[in-house]
Amino acid sequence: MTTLLLTKGDVRSLLTLDACIDAVEEAFAEHARGQSLGAGVLGHHLPGGGFHIKVAAGGEPPRFVAKINGNFADNDAAGLPRIQGLIVLCDARNGTPLAVMDSTLITAIRTAAATAVAARHFARADAGILTIAGCGLQSRLQVRAVSRVRLLREIFAHDTHRPRAEAFAREMAAELRIPVSVVDDLNAGTMRSDLVVTCTPSTTPILHGCDVQPGTFVAAVGADSEAKQEIDPGLLASAAVVPDLVDQAATIGDLHHAIEAGLMRRDQVRAELGAVCAGMAAGRMTEGEIVIFDSTGTALQDLAAATIVYEGALARGYGRRIDFLGESPAASNPERPLARINL
């Protein structure tokens, strides 16, 4: 049995944002209906960064996914991506490895897709002014994803490194053909916005109650480990909180800081996103409520995206087939060099 090896270029060709949004919404709904196994996460901290492993199983035919990602903030200085990793997709009926693929684009796209799904259910129908905090690669995908579900009219960009925000503003203004302005004070953007996305590596709150207008939808994307924090616990306690997964958000998301501060309990969340996608819980309930989507990132999303990539690769003949159980040519012929594949 051979396994498909798929590079970052393959993933880029096979995974579209629109397809991923629909697949992620269905994956959350299936989970709420009990049609997938609970997603798990394991984190391991190291000097300068760390690794996490996320797993999930579901779908038809049933498949299992395991993703291992390294996240090292100082990689920028070395010209390396902050986040690097691999996804292994297996047949959940017999354990056969179906594919090994680059995880970086999948992680970025499926994260943005979840924001779009949440915005579809919780942003006001007329919401169109967005503030983005953090202007790296993820910010561009976040804005594109939100633009798929709400008609954006204006964007405010904030980053601790102003040139990065300026580059973002130029690119997105040209792409979306709407005004995009840089704000040095995050509040100057959020108080004029009805959509806010935070996608930073912050370990202290950057968004407080005084920064958010009634009726705003907030996607808190950056906190995916217990050390990270973007949303002030007081703001969480005063808003309707919708996690991707309650257990995970209560452990590594912004929710866990509100619980730790004694301002919230786990049972005070509005609902998990999947319950809303499945029609088992309500979306936005009033025009004036603030809704916060606590996005910690789950392997349910990775499974949905990896399935699209794998099935597309089979249909279009992408990837390289590897027999991991067979003998390596290099083992029988020491003079033959191993092929190098850029992920």
Coordinates of C-alpha atoms in Angstrom, one line a residue:
M1 CA 0.0 0.0 0.0
T2 CA 1.5 3.4 -1.0
T3 CA 1.0 6.7 0.7
L4 CA 0.7 10.0 -1.1
L5 CA 3.3 12.6 -0.2
L6 CA 1.9 16.1 -0.9
T7 CA 3.9 19.3 -0.8
K8 CA 2.9 22.8 0.2
G9 CA 2.6 23.5 -3.6
D10 CA 0.2 20.6 -3.9
V11 CA -1.9 21.9 -1.0
R12 CA -2.0 25.4 -2.5
S13 CA -3.3 24.0 -5.8
L14 CA -5.9 21.7 -4.2
L15 CA -7.4 23.6 -1.2
T16 CA -9.5 26.7 -1.8
L17 CA -10.8 28.9 0.9
D18 CA -14.4 28.6 -0.2
A19 CA -14.4 24.8 -0.2
C20 CA -12.6 24.8 3.2
I21 CA -15.3 27.1 4.7
D22 CA -18.1 24.8 3.7
A23 CA -16.1 21.6 4.8
V24 CA -15.2 23.1 8.2
E25 CA -18.8 24.1 8.8
E26 CA -20.0 20.6 8.1
A27 CA -17.2 19.1 10.2
F28 CA -18.3 21.2 13.2
A29 CA -21.9 20.2 12.6
E30 CA -21.1 16.5 12.4
H31 CA -19.2 16.8 15.6
A32 CA -22.2 18.3 17.4
R33 CA -24.3 15.5 16.1
G34 CA -21.9 12.9 17.5
Q35 CA -20.7 11.8 14.1
S36 CA -17.0 12.3 14.8
L37 CA -14.6 11.4 17.6
G38 CA -13.6 14.1 20.1
A39 CA -10.6 16.1 19.0
G40 CA -7.5 15.9 21.2
V41 CA -4.4 18.2 21.6
L42 CA -1.0 17.6 23.2
G43 CA 1.4 20.5 23.7
H44 CA 5.1 20.5 24.5
H45 CA 7.0 23.7 25.3
L46 CA 10.6 24.2 24.4
P47 CA 12.9 27.2 24.7
G48 CA 11.8 29.8 22.1
G49 CA 8.7 27.9 21.1
G50 CA 7.1 24.5 21.2
F51 CA 5.1 21.8 19.4
H52 CA 1.5 20.7 19.5
I53 CA -0.1 17.5 18.2
K54 CA -3.8 17.6 17.3
V55 CA -5.8 14.5 16.4
A56 CA -9.4 13.8 15.3
A57 CA -11.4 11.2 13.4
G58 CA -14.6 11.2 11.4
G59 CA -16.1 11.5 8.0
E60 CA -17.4 8.9 5.5
P61 CA -15.4 6.9 4.8
P62 CA -14.0 7.4 8.3
R63 CA -10.6 8.9 8.5
F64 CA -8.1 9.8 11.2
V65 CA -5.8 12.8 11.1
A66 CA -2.8 13.7 13.2
K67 CA -1.0 17.0 12.8
I68 CA 2.3 18.0 14.4
N69 CA 3.2 21.7 14.2
G70 CA 6.2 23.5 15.6
N71 CA 5.7 27.2 16.4
F72 CA 8.9 29.2 17.0
A73 CA 8.5 33.0 17.0
D74 CA 12.1 33.8 16.4
N75 CA 12.1 31.9 13.1
D76 CA 11.4 35.2 11.3
A77 CA 14.9 36.4 11.9
A78 CA 16.3 33.2 10.4
G79 CA 14.1 33.4 7.3
L80 CA 12.0 30.4 8.4
P81 CA 8.2 30.2 8.9
R82 CA 7.1 30.5 12.5
I83 CA 4.8 27.5 12.0
Q84 CA 6.0 24.4 10.3
G85 CA 4.7 20.9 10.4
L86 CA 3.1 17.8 8.8
I87 CA -0.3 16.2 8.6
V88 CA -0.8 12.4 8.4
L89 CA -4.2 11.2 7.1
C90 CA -5.1 7.6 7.7
D91 CA -8.0 5.2 6.9
A92 CA -9.7 5.0 10.3
R93 CA -11.1 1.5 9.5
N94 CA -7.7 -0.2 9.2
G95 CA -5.0 2.3 10.1
T96 CA -3.5 2.6 6.5
P97 CA -1.6 5.8 6.1
L98 CA -3.3 7.5 3.1
A99 CA -1.2 10.7 2.8
V100 CA 1.5 12.8 4.4
M101 CA 1.2 16.5 3.6
D102 CA 2.5 19.9 4.6
S103 CA 0.5 21.4 7.3
T104 CA 1.3 25.1 7.1
L105 CA -1.2 26.2 4.5
I106 CA -3.8 23.9 5.8
T107 CA -3.5 25.3 9.3
A108 CA -3.7 28.9 8.0
I109 CA -6.7 28.3 5.6
R110 CA -8.7 26.1 8.0
T111 CA -8.2 28.7 10.8
A112 CA -9.6 31.5 8.6
A113 CA -12.4 29.2 7.5
A114 CA -13.6 28.7 11.0
T115 CA -13.7 32.5 11.5
A116 CA -15.9 32.8 8.4
V117 CA -18.2 30.1 9.7
A118 CA -18.6 31.8 13.0
A119 CA -19.1 35.2 11.4
R120 CA -21.8 33.7 9.2
H121 CA -23.8 32.8 12.3
F122 CA -22.8 35.6 14.7
A123 CA -21.9 38.8 12.9
R124 CA -24.8 41.2 12.2
A125 CA -26.1 41.0 8.7
D126 CA -25.1 44.6 8.0
A127 CA -21.6 44.2 9.5
G128 CA -19.0 45.6 7.1
I129 CA -16.3 47.5 9.0
L130 CA -13.5 45.3 10.3
T131 CA -10.5 45.8 12.5
I132 CA -7.7 43.3 12.3
A133 CA -5.0 43.1 15.0
G134 CA -1.9 41.4 13.8
C135 CA -1.0 41.7 10.2
G136 CA 1.0 38.6 9.3
L137 CA 0.1 35.8 6.9
Q138 CA -3.0 34.8 8.9
S139 CA -4.5 38.3 8.8
R140 CA -4.8 38.2 5.0
L141 CA -6.6 34.9 5.0
Q142 CA -8.8 36.1 7.9
V143 CA -9.9 39.1 5.9
R144 CA -10.5 37.1 2.8
A145 CA -12.6 34.6 4.7
V146 CA -14.7 37.2 6.4
S147 CA -15.3 38.9 3.0
R148 CA -16.9 35.6 1.8
V149 CA -19.7 35.9 4.4
R150 CA -20.1 39.7 4.9
L151 CA -19.8 42.6 2.5
L152 CA -16.7 44.5 3.8
R153 CA -16.7 48.3 3.3
E154 CA -13.7 49.3 5.2
I155 CA -10.8 47.8 7.2
F156 CA -8.5 49.1 10.0
A157 CA -5.2 47.4 10.4
H158 CA -3.1 47.3 13.6
D159 CA 0.2 45.7 14.3
T160 CA 3.0 46.4 16.8
H161 CA 5.3 46.6 13.8
R162 CA 3.9 49.5 11.7
P163 CA 5.6 48.6 8.4
R164 CA 3.9 45.2 8.6
A165 CA 0.5 46.9 9.0
E166 CA 1.3 49.3 6.1
A167 CA 2.2 46.4 3.8
F168 CA -1.0 44.6 4.7
A169 CA -3.0 47.8 4.1
R170 CA -1.5 48.3 0.6
E171 CA -2.1 44.6 -0.4
M172 CA -5.6 44.3 0.9
A173 CA -6.8 47.7 -0.4
A174 CA -5.6 46.7 -3.9
E175 CA -7.1 43.2 -3.6
L176 CA -10.5 44.1 -2.1
R177 CA -10.8 47.6 -3.6
I178 CA -12.0 49.1 -0.3
P179 CA -10.3 51.6 2.1
V180 CA -7.7 50.0 4.4
S181 CA -6.1 52.3 7.0
V182 CA -3.4 51.7 9.6
V183 CA -4.2 52.6 13.2
D184 CA -1.5 52.8 15.8
D185 CA -4.1 52.6 18.6
L186 CA -6.2 49.5 18.3
N187 CA -9.1 51.3 19.9
A188 CA -9.2 53.8 17.1
G189 CA -10.2 51.0 14.8
T190 CA -12.3 48.8 16.9
M191 CA -14.6 51.6 18.1
R192 CA -15.6 52.2 14.5
S193 CA -16.0 48.5 13.7
D194 CA -18.6 45.8 13.9
L195 CA -16.2 43.0 13.1
V196 CA -12.9 42.5 15.0
V197 CA -10.3 39.8 14.4
T198 CA -7.3 39.3 16.7
C199 CA -4.6 37.1 15.4
T200 CA -1.5 37.9 17.4
P201 CA 1.0 36.0 19.5
S202 CA 0.1 38.2 22.5
T203 CA 0.4 36.8 26.1
T204 CA -1.5 39.7 27.6
P205 CA -4.9 41.1 26.7
I206 CA -5.0 43.6 23.8
L207 CA -8.8 43.9 23.6
H208 CA -10.8 45.2 26.5
G209 CA -14.5 46.1 27.2
C210 CA -13.8 49.8 26.4
D211 CA -12.5 48.8 23.0
V212 CA -15.7 47.1 21.6
Q213 CA -19.0 48.6 20.5
P214 CA -22.3 46.9 21.2
G215 CA -23.3 44.4 18.5
T216 CA -19.7 43.6 17.5
F217 CA -18.5 40.1 16.5
V218 CA -15.0 39.3 17.7
A219 CA -13.0 36.4 16.4
A220 CA -10.2 35.7 18.9
V221 CA -7.8 33.6 16.9
G222 CA -4.4 34.0 18.5
A223 CA -4.7 32.1 21.8
D224 CA -3.9 28.5 21.1
S225 CA -1.8 27.7 24.1
E226 CA -2.2 28.4 27.8
A227 CA 0.4 31.1 27.7
K228 CA -1.3 33.2 25.0
Q229 CA -4.0 35.7 25.7
E230 CA -5.7 38.4 23.6
I231 CA -9.1 39.1 25.2
D232 CA -9.5 40.7 28.6
P233 CA -11.4 38.3 31.0
G234 CA -13.8 41.1 31.9
L235 CA -14.8 41.5 28.2
L236 CA -15.3 37.7 27.9
A237 CA -17.5 37.7 31.0
S238 CA -19.7 40.4 29.6
A239 CA -20.1 38.9 26.1
A240 CA -21.7 35.8 24.5
V241 CA -18.7 33.4 24.2
V242 CA -18.7 30.7 21.5
P243 CA -15.7 28.4 21.5
D244 CA -14.8 26.0 18.8
L245 CA -14.5 23.3 21.5
V246 CA -15.4 24.2 25.1
D247 CA -12.9 21.7 26.6
Q248 CA -10.1 23.0 24.5
A249 CA -10.9 26.7 25.0
A250 CA -11.1 26.1 28.7
T251 CA -7.6 24.7 28.7
I252 CA -5.7 26.8 26.1
G253 CA -8.0 29.5 24.8
D254 CA -8.9 33.0 26.0
L255 CA -11.8 31.3 27.9
H256 CA -9.3 29.6 30.2
H257 CA -8.0 33.0 31.4
A258 CA -11.5 34.2 32.3
I259 CA -12.1 30.9 34.2
E260 CA -8.8 31.2 36.0
A261 CA -9.7 34.8 37.0
G262 CA -12.9 33.5 38.5
L263 CA -15.0 35.6 36.1
M264 CA -16.6 32.8 34.1
R265 CA -17.5 29.1 34.3
R266 CA -17.4 26.6 31.5
D267 CA -21.1 26.3 31.6
Q268 CA -21.6 30.0 30.9
V269 CA -20.5 29.8 27.3
R270 CA -23.3 30.4 24.8
A271 CA -22.7 27.2 22.8
E272 CA -20.0 25.4 20.9
L273 CA -19.8 26.5 17.3
G274 CA -20.7 23.1 16.0
A275 CA -24.1 23.1 17.9
V276 CA -24.9 26.4 16.1
C277 CA -23.8 24.9 12.7
A278 CA -26.0 21.9 13.3
G279 CA -29.1 24.0 14.2
M280 CA -29.0 22.8 17.8
A281 CA -28.3 26.2 19.3
A282 CA -29.1 29.8 18.4
G283 CA -26.7 32.1 16.6
R284 CA -26.8 35.9 17.2
M285 CA -29.8 36.6 19.6
T286 CA -29.9 40.4 19.7
E287 CA -28.5 43.2 17.5
G288 CA -26.7 44.7 20.5
E289 CA -24.9 41.7 22.0
I290 CA -21.2 41.3 21.7
V291 CA -20.3 37.8 20.5
I292 CA -16.7 36.4 20.9
F293 CA -15.6 33.4 19.0
D294 CA -12.8 31.7 21.0
S295 CA -10.9 30.0 18.2
T296 CA -8.2 27.6 19.5
G297 CA -8.0 25.5 16.3
T298 CA -9.1 21.9 16.2
A299 CA -8.1 18.8 14.3
L300 CA -11.7 18.6 13.1
Q301 CA -10.8 21.5 10.8
D302 CA -7.5 19.8 9.8
L303 CA -9.4 16.6 8.9
A304 CA -11.9 18.5 6.8
A305 CA -9.1 20.4 4.9
A306 CA -6.8 17.4 4.6
T307 CA -9.7 15.3 3.1
I308 CA -10.3 17.9 0.4
V309 CA -6.5 17.9 -0.4
Y310 CA -6.3 14.1 -0.5
E311 CA -9.4 13.5 -2.6
G312 CA -8.3 16.3 -5.0
A313 CA -4.9 14.8 -5.3
L314 CA -6.4 11.4 -6.2
A315 CA -8.7 12.9 -8.8
R316 CA -6.0 15.1 -10.4
G317 CA -3.0 12.9 -10.1
Y318 CA -1.1 15.1 -7.6
G319 CA 1.7 14.0 -5.2
R320 CA 4.3 11.4 -5.1
R321 CA 3.5 7.8 -4.0
I322 CA 5.8 6.4 -1.3
D323 CA 5.8 2.8 -0.1
F324 CA 6.9 3.3 3.5
L325 CA 6.8 -0.5 4.1
G326 CA 9.1 -1.2 1.2
E327 CA 12.9 -1.1 1.0
S328 CA 14.5 2.3 0.3
P329 CA 16.6 2.3 -2.9
A330 CA 19.3 4.1 -0.8
A331 CA 19.5 1.1 1.5
S332 CA 20.3 -1.3 -1.2
N333 CA 22.3 1.2 -3.2
P334 CA 24.4 3.5 -0.9
E335 CA 25.6 5.5 -3.8
R336 CA 22.1 6.6 -4.8
P337 CA 21.2 9.9 -3.0
L338 CA 17.8 10.3 -1.4
A339 CA 15.5 12.7 -3.2
R340 CA 14.9 16.0 -1.5
I341 CA 11.3 17.3 -1.5
N342 CA 10.6 20.9 -0.5
L343 CA 7.5 21.0 1.7

